């Protein structure tokens, strides 16, 4: 009996208690507080409620405030018109399980089913699938980290006990004003039907919130959706990295330098490098490039490596993934003529090397420069490359972590190759390279949903 109790204690500790402590204390895999001088996030759990949610939406509209609603699936299913109104009025909708039940009390498979069912309900009403999730009571279990990797788990920086009616309006308002500042993620409730809550408690919350919104406006503070606060926080962290991130970046640069020395990588411009390269045999399957040149196993290639210091600097300057991609295109535009001249100045490369070759997760637009883009074959190399490039994206991209979650299907490394013949033909003589750049940029803008982008001509 003692043995069974001991193992039960171990399982409960590692399955439930430790993941929750790690998430709350260290912020592992969760977002709980932002970095902002003027923006804070209002978040509401347990709704929608047919009595209090409409009043809350009226109040938010009155003060031009945006919020994030983490809805319970059974309530959302019952009141789709409230979800529709949230969406139409510009608020963000997240998941709070199908029923308000702790993840500690459910198997991982059951948690996934709750989330999927609630996400389906939200999508059926709004036409948009959500990627934001708040587990009831903020409790995660051991398997949530892996199973819910496609979601952004949202916790909070402060809660006020507003689910209890006895707190009262004045005391609740006083508590809220102590955290009336930028970066905070405030947890409130627009429904009092949860176990332990008082049915009429949201009425007090609404009265205290109106006073809070008045004073926040007088302080020039803005209530924004959680995704906006996350974007601002990501940008702030990119511009002002923490000491730990700074150490990671410096270590990464040292590793890159060691790699360049170990494998003898070269560049066409030591003062302002874009690509580093080395000559090596091609080890993949035979591939027909778009210009009709066949790249075979053991053909010599010029393997390209984007300069990671430059990549990091571009990432810090770029506010969106679109800006990042366009800045990279302009860098490629600059260096391809240099590569062509380098090959022409080295006859052995001109004769023996078959193609330029590289692997990247930013692979929209390079066809306009003459590259052929292909999927990597499944295998150990593909798996390791994907892991490395995803880590790289988290470091350099302005919203790398968020983008990897929301666009996981796009964040797949692909192989890019250009025959040396095409390189020399297109870039080995004076010509208007800007056409390729503008065309590639146009493809990215269209892909991002920008309308009426003029043709390069």
CSV table of C-alpha atoms in Angstrom, one decimal:
chain,number,residue,atom,x,y,z
A,1,UNK,CA,0.0,0.0,0.0
A,2,UNK,CA,2.8,2.4,0.9
A,3,UNK,CA,4.5,1.5,-2.4
A,4,UNK,CA,1.3,2.4,-4.4
A,5,UNK,CA,0.9,5.7,-2.4
A,6,UNK,CA,4.5,6.6,-3.1
A,7,UNK,CA,4.2,6.0,-6.9
A,8,UNK,CA,0.9,7.9,-6.9
A,9,UNK,CA,2.7,10.8,-5.2
A,10,UNK,CA,5.5,10.7,-7.8
A,11,UNK,CA,3.1,10.6,-10.7
A,12,UNK,CA,1.0,13.4,-9.4
A,13,UNK,CA,4.1,15.5,-8.8
A,14,UNK,CA,5.6,15.1,-12.3
A,15,UNK,CA,2.3,15.0,-14.2
A,16,UNK,CA,0.6,17.9,-12.4
A,17,UNK,CA,2.4,19.9,-9.8
A,18,UNK,CA,5.9,20.5,-11.4
A,19,UNK,CA,4.6,21.5,-14.8
A,20,UNK,CA,2.4,24.1,-13.2
A,21,UNK,CA,5.2,25.5,-11.0
A,22,UNK,CA,7.6,25.6,-13.9
A,23,UNK,CA,5.1,27.5,-16.1
A,24,UNK,CA,4.1,30.0,-13.4
A,25,UNK,CA,7.6,30.7,-12.0
A,26,UNK,CA,9.7,30.6,-15.1
A,27,UNK,CA,7.1,31.3,-17.9
A,28,UNK,CA,8.0,28.1,-19.7
A,29,UNK,CA,5.9,27.7,-22.8
A,30,UNK,CA,3.4,30.3,-21.6
A,31,UNK,CA,2.7,34.0,-21.9
A,32,UNK,CA,1.8,35.7,-18.7
A,33,UNK,CA,3.1,39.3,-18.8
A,34,UNK,CA,4.1,41.7,-21.5
A,35,UNK,CA,6.5,44.5,-22.0
A,36,UNK,CA,4.8,47.7,-22.8
A,37,UNK,CA,4.6,51.3,-21.5
A,38,UNK,CA,1.1,52.1,-22.7
A,39,UNK,CA,-0.7,48.8,-23.5
A,40,UNK,CA,-2.3,46.2,-21.2
A,41,UNK,CA,-4.5,43.2,-21.8
A,42,UNK,CA,-7.9,42.6,-20.4
A,43,UNK,CA,-8.8,38.9,-20.5
A,44,UNK,CA,-12.2,37.3,-19.6
A,45,UNK,CA,-12.8,33.6,-18.7
A,46,UNK,CA,-15.7,31.2,-18.4
A,47,UNK,CA,-18.2,32.9,-20.8
A,48,UNK,CA,-20.0,33.7,-22.8
A,49,UNK,CA,-22.9,34.5,-20.5
A,50,UNK,CA,-26.3,35.7,-21.9
A,51,UNK,CA,-26.7,38.3,-19.1
A,52,UNK,CA,-23.3,39.7,-18.5
A,53,UNK,CA,-21.3,39.3,-21.7
A,54,UNK,CA,-23.5,41.7,-23.7
A,55,UNK,CA,-23.1,44.3,-21.0
A,56,UNK,CA,-19.4,43.8,-21.0
A,57,UNK,CA,-19.2,44.2,-24.8
A,58,UNK,CA,-21.2,47.4,-24.5
A,59,UNK,CA,-18.8,48.7,-21.9
A,60,UNK,CA,-15.7,47.8,-24.0
A,61,UNK,CA,-17.2,49.5,-27.0
A,62,UNK,CA,-18.0,52.6,-25.0
A,63,UNK,CA,-14.3,53.0,-24.0
A,64,UNK,CA,-12.9,51.7,-27.3
A,65,UNK,CA,-11.1,48.9,-25.5
A,66,UNK,CA,-10.2,45.5,-26.9
A,67,UNK,CA,-10.2,42.3,-24.9
A,68,UNK,CA,-9.5,38.6,-25.2
A,69,UNK,CA,-12.3,36.1,-24.3
A,70,UNK,CA,-11.3,32.6,-23.3
A,71,UNK,CA,-14.6,30.8,-23.8
A,72,UNK,CA,-16.0,27.5,-22.4
A,73,UNK,CA,-17.1,25.4,-25.3
A,74,UNK,CA,-20.5,24.4,-23.9
A,75,UNK,CA,-21.4,28.1,-23.4
A,76,UNK,CA,-20.0,29.1,-26.8
A,77,UNK,CA,-22.1,26.4,-28.4
A,78,UNK,CA,-25.2,27.7,-26.7
A,79,UNK,CA,-24.7,31.4,-27.5
A,80,UNK,CA,-23.0,31.7,-30.9
A,81,UNK,CA,-24.4,35.1,-31.4
A,82,UNK,CA,-22.2,36.4,-28.6
A,83,UNK,CA,-19.1,34.9,-30.2
A,84,UNK,CA,-20.1,36.5,-33.5
A,85,UNK,CA,-20.4,39.9,-31.8
A,86,UNK,CA,-17.0,39.5,-30.0
A,87,UNK,CA,-15.4,38.8,-33.4
A,88,UNK,CA,-17.2,41.5,-35.3
A,89,UNK,CA,-16.3,44.1,-32.7
A,90,UNK,CA,-12.6,43.3,-32.9
A,91,UNK,CA,-12.0,41.2,-29.8
A,92,UNK,CA,-9.8,38.0,-29.8
A,93,UNK,CA,-11.4,34.7,-28.9
A,94,UNK,CA,-9.4,31.9,-27.2
A,95,UNK,CA,-10.2,28.4,-25.8
A,96,UNK,CA,-11.0,27.6,-22.1
A,97,UNK,CA,-11.8,23.8,-22.6
A,98,UNK,CA,-15.1,22.5,-23.7
A,99,UNK,CA,-16.2,22.2,-20.0
A,100,UNK,CA,-14.5,24.0,-17.1
A,101,UNK,CA,-12.5,21.1,-15.9
A,102,UNK,CA,-8.9,21.0,-14.7
A,103,UNK,CA,-6.3,19.4,-17.0
A,104,UNK,CA,-5.0,17.6,-14.0
A,105,UNK,CA,-8.2,15.6,-13.9
A,106,UNK,CA,-8.1,14.6,-17.6
A,107,UNK,CA,-6.0,12.4,-19.8
A,108,UNK,CA,-3.9,14.2,-22.5
A,109,UNK,CA,-6.2,12.7,-25.1
A,110,UNK,CA,-9.3,14.2,-23.4
A,111,UNK,CA,-7.6,17.6,-23.1
A,112,UNK,CA,-6.9,17.6,-26.8
A,113,UNK,CA,-10.5,16.6,-27.6
A,114,UNK,CA,-11.8,19.5,-25.4
A,115,UNK,CA,-9.6,22.0,-27.2
A,116,UNK,CA,-10.4,20.7,-30.6
A,117,UNK,CA,-14.1,20.7,-30.1
A,118,UNK,CA,-14.1,24.2,-28.7
A,119,UNK,CA,-11.8,25.4,-31.5
A,120,UNK,CA,-14.3,23.9,-34.0
A,121,UNK,CA,-17.1,25.8,-32.4
A,122,UNK,CA,-15.2,29.1,-32.6
A,123,UNK,CA,-14.2,28.5,-36.2
A,124,UNK,CA,-17.8,27.6,-37.3
A,125,UNK,CA,-19.0,31.0,-35.9
A,126,UNK,CA,-16.1,33.4,-36.8
A,127,UNK,CA,-14.5,31.6,-39.8
A,128,UNK,CA,-11.2,31.7,-38.0
A,129,UNK,CA,-9.4,29.0,-36.0
A,130,UNK,CA,-7.9,30.3,-32.8
A,131,UNK,CA,-4.4,29.5,-31.6
A,132,UNK,CA,-4.8,30.9,-28.0
A,133,UNK,CA,-5.5,28.7,-25.0
A,134,UNK,CA,-6.0,29.3,-21.3
A,135,UNK,CA,-6.4,26.1,-19.3
A,136,UNK,CA,-8.9,26.3,-16.5
A,137,UNK,CA,-7.3,27.7,-13.3
A,138,UNK,CA,-4.1,28.0,-15.4
A,139,UNK,CA,-3.2,24.4,-14.7
A,140,UNK,CA,-1.2,22.4,-17.3
A,141,UNK,CA,-0.1,18.8,-17.1
A,142,UNK,CA,3.2,17.3,-18.2
A,143,UNK,CA,1.9,16.3,-21.7
A,144,UNK,CA,0.4,19.7,-22.5
A,145,UNK,CA,3.9,21.1,-23.4
A,146,UNK,CA,4.2,18.6,-26.3
A,147,UNK,CA,0.6,18.0,-27.3
A,148,UNK,CA,-0.3,21.6,-27.3
A,149,UNK,CA,2.7,23.0,-29.1
A,150,UNK,CA,0.6,24.5,-31.9
A,151,UNK,CA,-1.2,26.7,-29.3
A,152,UNK,CA,0.0,29.8,-27.4
A,153,UNK,CA,-0.9,29.1,-23.7
A,154,UNK,CA,-1.9,32.3,-22.0
A,155,UNK,CA,-1.8,32.7,-18.2
A,156,UNK,CA,-2.0,36.1,-16.4
A,157,UNK,CA,0.1,38.5,-14.4
A,158,UNK,CA,-2.7,39.3,-11.9
A,159,UNK,CA,-6.1,38.1,-10.8
A,160,UNK,CA,-8.5,39.7,-8.4
A,161,UNK,CA,-10.9,37.2,-7.0
A,162,UNK,CA,-13.8,38.8,-8.9
A,163,UNK,CA,-15.7,35.5,-9.1
A,164,UNK,CA,-16.7,36.1,-5.4
A,165,UNK,CA,-19.5,38.5,-4.9
A,166,UNK,CA,-18.4,39.4,-1.3
A,167,UNK,CA,-15.2,41.1,-2.7
A,168,UNK,CA,-17.5,44.1,-3.6
A,169,UNK,CA,-17.1,46.8,-6.2
A,170,UNK,CA,-14.9,49.2,-4.2
A,171,UNK,CA,-12.4,46.6,-3.1
A,172,UNK,CA,-12.2,45.0,-6.5
A,173,UNK,CA,-11.7,48.4,-8.1
A,174,UNK,CA,-8.9,49.2,-5.6
A,175,UNK,CA,-7.2,45.9,-6.4
A,176,UNK,CA,-7.4,46.5,-10.2
A,177,UNK,CA,-6.0,50.1,-9.9
A,178,UNK,CA,-2.8,48.7,-8.2
A,179,UNK,CA,-2.0,47.0,-11.5
A,180,UNK,CA,-3.2,49.7,-13.9
A,181,UNK,CA,0.0,49.9,-15.9
A,182,UNK,CA,1.5,48.7,-19.2
A,183,UNK,CA,2.3,45.1,-19.8
A,184,UNK,CA,-0.2,43.6,-17.3
A,185,UNK,CA,-2.4,40.7,-18.3
A,186,UNK,CA,-5.5,41.1,-16.1
A,187,UNK,CA,-7.8,38.1,-15.5
A,188,UNK,CA,-11.5,38.7,-15.0
A,189,UNK,CA,-14.7,36.7,-15.4
A,190,UNK,CA,-17.8,37.5,-17.4
A,191,UNK,CA,-19.7,34.4,-16.2
A,192,UNK,CA,-20.4,33.2,-12.6
A,193,UNK,CA,-21.6,29.6,-13.3
A,194,UNK,CA,-18.2,27.9,-12.6
A,195,UNK,CA,-17.9,25.8,-9.5
A,196,UNK,CA,-16.9,28.1,-6.6
A,197,UNK,CA,-18.1,31.3,-8.3
A,198,UNK,CA,-21.1,33.4,-7.4
A,199,UNK,CA,-23.7,33.8,-10.1
A,200,UNK,CA,-24.1,37.6,-9.6
A,201,UNK,CA,-20.4,38.3,-9.2
A,202,UNK,CA,-19.9,39.6,-12.8
A,203,UNK,CA,-22.1,42.6,-11.9
A,204,UNK,CA,-19.5,43.8,-9.5
A,205,UNK,CA,-16.8,43.2,-12.0
A,206,UNK,CA,-18.6,45.3,-14.6
A,207,UNK,CA,-19.0,48.2,-12.2
A,208,UNK,CA,-15.4,48.1,-11.1
A,209,UNK,CA,-14.2,47.7,-14.7
A,210,UNK,CA,-16.0,50.9,-15.8
A,211,UNK,CA,-14.2,52.9,-13.2
A,212,UNK,CA,-10.9,51.2,-14.1
A,213,UNK,CA,-11.4,52.0,-17.8
A,214,UNK,CA,-12.1,55.7,-17.0
A,215,UNK,CA,-8.9,56.0,-15.0
A,216,UNK,CA,-6.8,54.0,-17.5
A,217,UNK,CA,-7.9,56.4,-20.3
A,218,UNK,CA,-6.9,59.4,-18.1
A,219,UNK,CA,-3.4,57.8,-17.8
A,220,UNK,CA,-3.2,57.3,-21.6
A,221,UNK,CA,-3.2,53.5,-21.1
A,222,UNK,CA,-4.8,51.3,-23.8
A,223,UNK,CA,-6.5,48.0,-23.5
A,224,UNK,CA,-5.4,45.7,-26.3
A,225,UNK,CA,-5.9,42.1,-27.4
A,226,UNK,CA,-3.4,39.6,-26.1
A,227,UNK,CA,-2.0,39.0,-29.6
A,228,UNK,CA,-1.1,42.7,-29.9
A,229,UNK,CA,0.6,42.7,-26.5
A,230,UNK,CA,2.5,39.6,-27.5
A,231,UNK,CA,3.7,41.2,-30.7
A,232,UNK,CA,4.8,44.3,-28.9
A,233,UNK,CA,6.6,42.2,-26.3
A,234,UNK,CA,8.4,40.1,-28.9
A,235,UNK,CA,9.6,43.3,-30.6
A,236,UNK,CA,10.7,44.8,-27.3
A,237,UNK,CA,12.6,41.6,-26.4
A,238,UNK,CA,14.3,41.6,-29.9
A,239,UNK,CA,15.4,45.2,-29.5
A,240,UNK,CA,16.4,44.8,-25.8
A,241,UNK,CA,17.3,41.2,-25.2
A,242,UNK,CA,17.6,39.8,-21.7
A,243,UNK,CA,21.0,38.8,-20.4
A,244,UNK,CA,20.1,35.1,-21.0
A,245,UNK,CA,19.1,35.8,-24.6
A,246,UNK,CA,22.2,37.9,-25.1
A,247,UNK,CA,24.3,34.9,-23.9
A,248,UNK,CA,22.5,32.6,-26.3
A,249,UNK,CA,23.0,34.9,-29.2
A,250,UNK,CA,26.7,35.5,-28.4
A,251,UNK,CA,27.3,31.7,-28.1
A,252,UNK,CA,25.5,31.2,-31.4
A,253,UNK,CA,27.8,33.7,-33.1
A,254,UNK,CA,30.9,32.0,-31.6
A,255,UNK,CA,29.6,28.6,-32.8
A,256,UNK,CA,29.1,30.1,-36.3
A,257,UNK,CA,32.6,31.5,-36.4
A,258,UNK,CA,34.0,28.1,-35.3
A,259,UNK,CA,32.0,26.3,-38.0
A,260,UNK,CA,33.3,28.7,-40.6
A,261,UNK,CA,36.9,28.1,-39.6
A,262,UNK,CA,36.5,24.3,-39.3
A,263,UNK,CA,35.0,23.9,-42.8
A,264,UNK,CA,36.8,26.7,-44.5
A,265,UNK,CA,33.8,28.8,-45.5
A,266,UNK,CA,34.5,31.9,-47.6
A,267,UNK,CA,32.6,35.0,-48.6
A,268,UNK,CA,32.6,37.5,-51.4
A,269,UNK,CA,32.6,40.5,-49.1
A,270,UNK,CA,34.4,40.2,-45.7
A,271,UNK,CA,33.3,43.7,-44.6
A,272,UNK,CA,29.6,43.2,-45.3
A,273,UNK,CA,28.9,39.5,-45.8
A,274,UNK,CA,25.6,38.1,-46.9
A,275,UNK,CA,26.5,34.5,-47.9
A,276,UNK,CA,29.3,32.3,-46.7
A,277,UNK,CA,30.0,29.3,-48.9
A,278,UNK,CA,32.1,26.1,-49.4
A,279,UNK,CA,32.5,23.6,-52.1
A,280,UNK,CA,31.3,20.1,-51.4
A,281,UNK,CA,29.7,17.1,-53.1
A,282,UNK,CA,25.9,17.0,-53.3
A,283,UNK,CA,24.6,14.1,-51.2
A,284,UNK,CA,20.9,14.2,-52.0
A,285,UNK,CA,18.8,12.5,-54.6
A,286,UNK,CA,19.1,13.5,-58.3
A,287,UNK,CA,17.1,16.7,-58.9
A,288,UNK,CA,16.0,18.4,-62.1
A,289,UNK,CA,16.4,22.2,-61.7
A,290,UNK,CA,13.9,24.5,-63.3
A,291,UNK,CA,16.4,25.5,-66.1
A,292,UNK,CA,16.8,21.9,-67.2
A,293,UNK,CA,20.1,21.2,-65.5
A,294,UNK,CA,20.1,17.9,-63.5
A,295,UNK,CA,21.9,17.9,-60.2
A,296,UNK,CA,23.1,14.4,-59.4
A,297,UNK,CA,24.6,12.7,-56.4
A,298,UNK,CA,28.3,13.6,-55.8
A,299,UNK,CA,28.1,16.7,-58.2
A,300,UNK,CA,30.0,19.5,-56.7
A,301,UNK,CA,27.9,22.3,-55.3
A,302,UNK,CA,28.6,25.7,-53.7
A,303,UNK,CA,26.8,25.3,-50.4
A,304,UNK,CA,25.4,28.7,-49.2
A,305,UNK,CA,25.1,29.7,-45.6
A,306,UNK,CA,23.3,33.0,-44.8
A,307,UNK,CA,25.4,35.2,-42.5
A,308,UNK,CA,23.7,34.8,-39.1
A,309,UNK,CA,24.9,38.1,-37.7
A,310,UNK,CA,23.3,39.8,-40.6
A,311,UNK,CA,20.2,37.7,-40.2
A,312,UNK,CA,19.9,38.6,-36.6
A,313,UNK,CA,20.3,42.3,-37.3
A,314,UNK,CA,17.6,42.1,-40.0
A,315,UNK,CA,15.3,40.3,-37.6
A,316,UNK,CA,15.8,43.1,-35.0
A,317,UNK,CA,15.0,45.8,-37.5
A,318,UNK,CA,11.9,44.0,-38.9
A,319,UNK,CA,8.6,44.4,-37.2
A,320,UNK,CA,6.9,41.6,-39.2
A,321,UNK,CA,7.8,38.5,-41.1
A,322,UNK,CA,7.0,40.3,-44.3
A,323,UNK,CA,9.6,43.0,-43.6
A,324,UNK,CA,12.1,40.3,-42.6
A,325,UNK,CA,11.6,38.4,-45.9
A,326,UNK,CA,11.8,41.6,-48.0
A,327,UNK,CA,15.0,42.7,-46.3
A,328,UNK,CA,16.5,39.2,-47.0
A,329,UNK,CA,15.5,39.5,-50.6
A,330,UNK,CA,17.3,42.8,-50.9
A,331,UNK,CA,20.4,41.3,-49.3
A,332,UNK,CA,20.3,38.4,-51.8
A,333,UNK,CA,19.8,40.8,-54.7
A,334,UNK,CA,23.0,42.5,-53.5
A,335,UNK,CA,25.2,39.4,-53.3
A,336,UNK,CA,24.2,37.3,-56.3
A,337,UNK,CA,26.2,39.5,-58.7
A,338,UNK,CA,29.1,39.2,-56.4
A,339,UNK,CA,28.8,35.4,-56.3
A,340,UNK,CA,28.7,35.3,-60.1
A,341,UNK,CA,31.8,37.5,-60.4
A,342,UNK,CA,33.6,35.3,-57.8
A,343,UNK,CA,32.8,32.1,-59.9
A,344,UNK,CA,34.0,33.8,-63.1
A,345,UNK,CA,37.2,34.8,-61.4
A,346,UNK,CA,37.9,31.2,-60.3
A,347,UNK,CA,37.9,29.0,-63.4
A,348,UNK,CA,38.0,25.8,-61.4
A,349,UNK,CA,34.6,26.7,-59.9
A,350,UNK,CA,33.2,27.7,-63.2
A,351,UNK,CA,34.2,24.3,-64.7
A,352,UNK,CA,33.6,21.9,-61.8
A,353,UNK,CA,30.8,23.3,-59.6
A,354,UNK,CA,27.3,22.4,-60.8
A,355,UNK,CA,25.0,24.6,-58.7
A,356,UNK,CA,24.5,26.9,-55.7
A,357,UNK,CA,22.7,25.1,-52.9
A,358,UNK,CA,21.1,26.0,-49.6
A,359,UNK,CA,18.4,25.1,-47.1
A,360,UNK,CA,16.0,27.7,-45.5
A,361,UNK,CA,12.6,28.1,-43.9
A,362,UNK,CA,12.2,31.5,-45.6
A,363,UNK,CA,11.7,30.2,-49.1
A,364,UNK,CA,8.9,32.4,-50.7
A,365,UNK,CA,10.1,34.5,-53.6
A,366,UNK,CA,13.6,33.0,-54.5
A,367,UNK,CA,12.2,31.4,-57.7
A,368,UNK,CA,12.3,34.9,-59.2
A,369,UNK,CA,16.0,35.0,-58.7
A,370,UNK,CA,16.5,31.7,-60.6
A,371,UNK,CA,16.4,29.3,-57.6
A,372,UNK,CA,14.6,26.0,-57.8
A,373,UNK,CA,12.7,25.2,-54.5
A,374,UNK,CA,12.1,21.6,-53.5
A,375,UNK,CA,11.0,19.7,-50.4
A,376,UNK,CA,13.7,18.0,-48.4
A,377,UNK,CA,13.6,14.2,-48.4
A,378,UNK,CA,12.4,12.7,-45.1
A,379,UNK,CA,15.2,11.4,-42.9
A,380,UNK,CA,17.7,12.3,-40.2
A,381,UNK,CA,19.2,15.3,-42.1
A,382,UNK,CA,15.7,16.7,-42.7
A,383,UNK,CA,14.7,16.2,-39.0
A,384,UNK,CA,17.9,17.8,-37.7
A,385,UNK,CA,17.7,20.7,-40.2
A,386,UNK,CA,14.2,21.4,-39.1
A,387,UNK,CA,15.1,21.5,-35.4
A,388,UNK,CA,18.1,23.7,-36.0
A,389,UNK,CA,16.3,26.2,-38.3
A,390,UNK,CA,13.3,26.4,-35.9
A,391,UNK,CA,15.6,27.3,-33.1
A,392,UNK,CA,17.3,29.8,-35.4
A,393,UNK,CA,13.9,31.3,-36.2
A,394,UNK,CA,13.1,31.7,-32.5
A,395,UNK,CA,16.3,33.7,-32.0
A,396,UNK,CA,16.3,36.0,-35.1
A,397,UNK,CA,12.7,36.5,-36.0
A,398,UNK,CA,10.8,39.4,-34.4
A,399,UNK,CA,7.9,37.1,-33.6
A,400,UNK,CA,9.7,33.9,-34.1
A,401,UNK,CA,8.0,31.8,-31.3
A,402,UNK,CA,4.5,33.0,-32.2
A,403,UNK,CA,5.0,32.5,-36.0
A,404,UNK,CA,6.3,29.0,-35.5
A,405,UNK,CA,3.0,28.2,-33.6
A,406,UNK,CA,0.6,30.0,-35.9
A,407,UNK,CA,2.2,29.0,-39.2
A,408,UNK,CA,3.7,25.6,-38.4
A,409,UNK,CA,2.7,24.3,-41.8
A,410,UNK,CA,4.7,27.0,-43.5
A,411,UNK,CA,7.8,26.8,-41.2
A,412,UNK,CA,9.2,23.8,-43.0
A,413,UNK,CA,12.8,23.9,-44.4
A,414,UNK,CA,13.1,23.6,-48.1
A,415,UNK,CA,16.0,23.0,-50.4
A,416,UNK,CA,17.0,25.8,-52.9
A,417,UNK,CA,19.4,25.3,-55.8
A,418,UNK,CA,20.5,27.4,-58.8
A,419,UNK,CA,22.7,26.0,-61.6
A,420,UNK,CA,26.0,27.8,-62.1
A,421,UNK,CA,24.9,28.3,-65.7
A,422,UNK,CA,21.9,30.3,-64.6
A,423,UNK,CA,24.0,32.3,-62.0
A,424,UNK,CA,26.4,33.4,-64.7
A,425,UNK,CA,23.8,34.1,-67.3
A,426,UNK,CA,21.6,36.2,-65.0
A,427,UNK,CA,24.1,37.9,-62.8
A,428,UNK,CA,27.5,37.6,-64.5
A,429,UNK,CA,27.1,40.8,-66.5
A,430,UNK,CA,25.7,44.3,-66.1
A,431,UNK,CA,21.8,44.2,-66.0
A,432,UNK,CA,18.8,45.5,-64.1
A,433,UNK,CA,18.8,43.3,-61.0
A,434,UNK,CA,16.1,45.3,-59.4
A,435,UNK,CA,13.4,43.6,-61.5
A,436,UNK,CA,14.1,40.3,-59.8
A,437,UNK,CA,14.0,41.9,-56.4
A,438,UNK,CA,10.7,43.8,-57.0
A,439,UNK,CA,9.1,40.6,-58.4
A,440,UNK,CA,10.1,38.6,-55.4
A,441,UNK,CA,8.9,41.3,-53.0
A,442,UNK,CA,5.5,41.4,-54.9
A,443,UNK,CA,5.1,37.7,-54.4
A,444,UNK,CA,5.6,38.0,-50.7
A,445,UNK,CA,3.2,41.0,-50.4
A,446,UNK,CA,0.5,39.1,-52.3
A,447,UNK,CA,1.1,36.0,-50.2
A,448,UNK,CA,0.6,38.1,-47.0
A,449,UNK,CA,-2.8,39.3,-48.3
A,450,UNK,CA,-1.8,42.8,-49.5
A,451,UNK,CA,-4.1,43.8,-52.4
A,452,UNK,CA,-3.4,45.8,-55.6
A,453,UNK,CA,0.4,45.3,-55.5
A,454,UNK,CA,1.7,46.9,-58.8
A,455,UNK,CA,3.6,44.7,-61.2
A,456,UNK,CA,7.4,45.4,-61.4
A,457,UNK,CA,7.1,46.5,-65.0
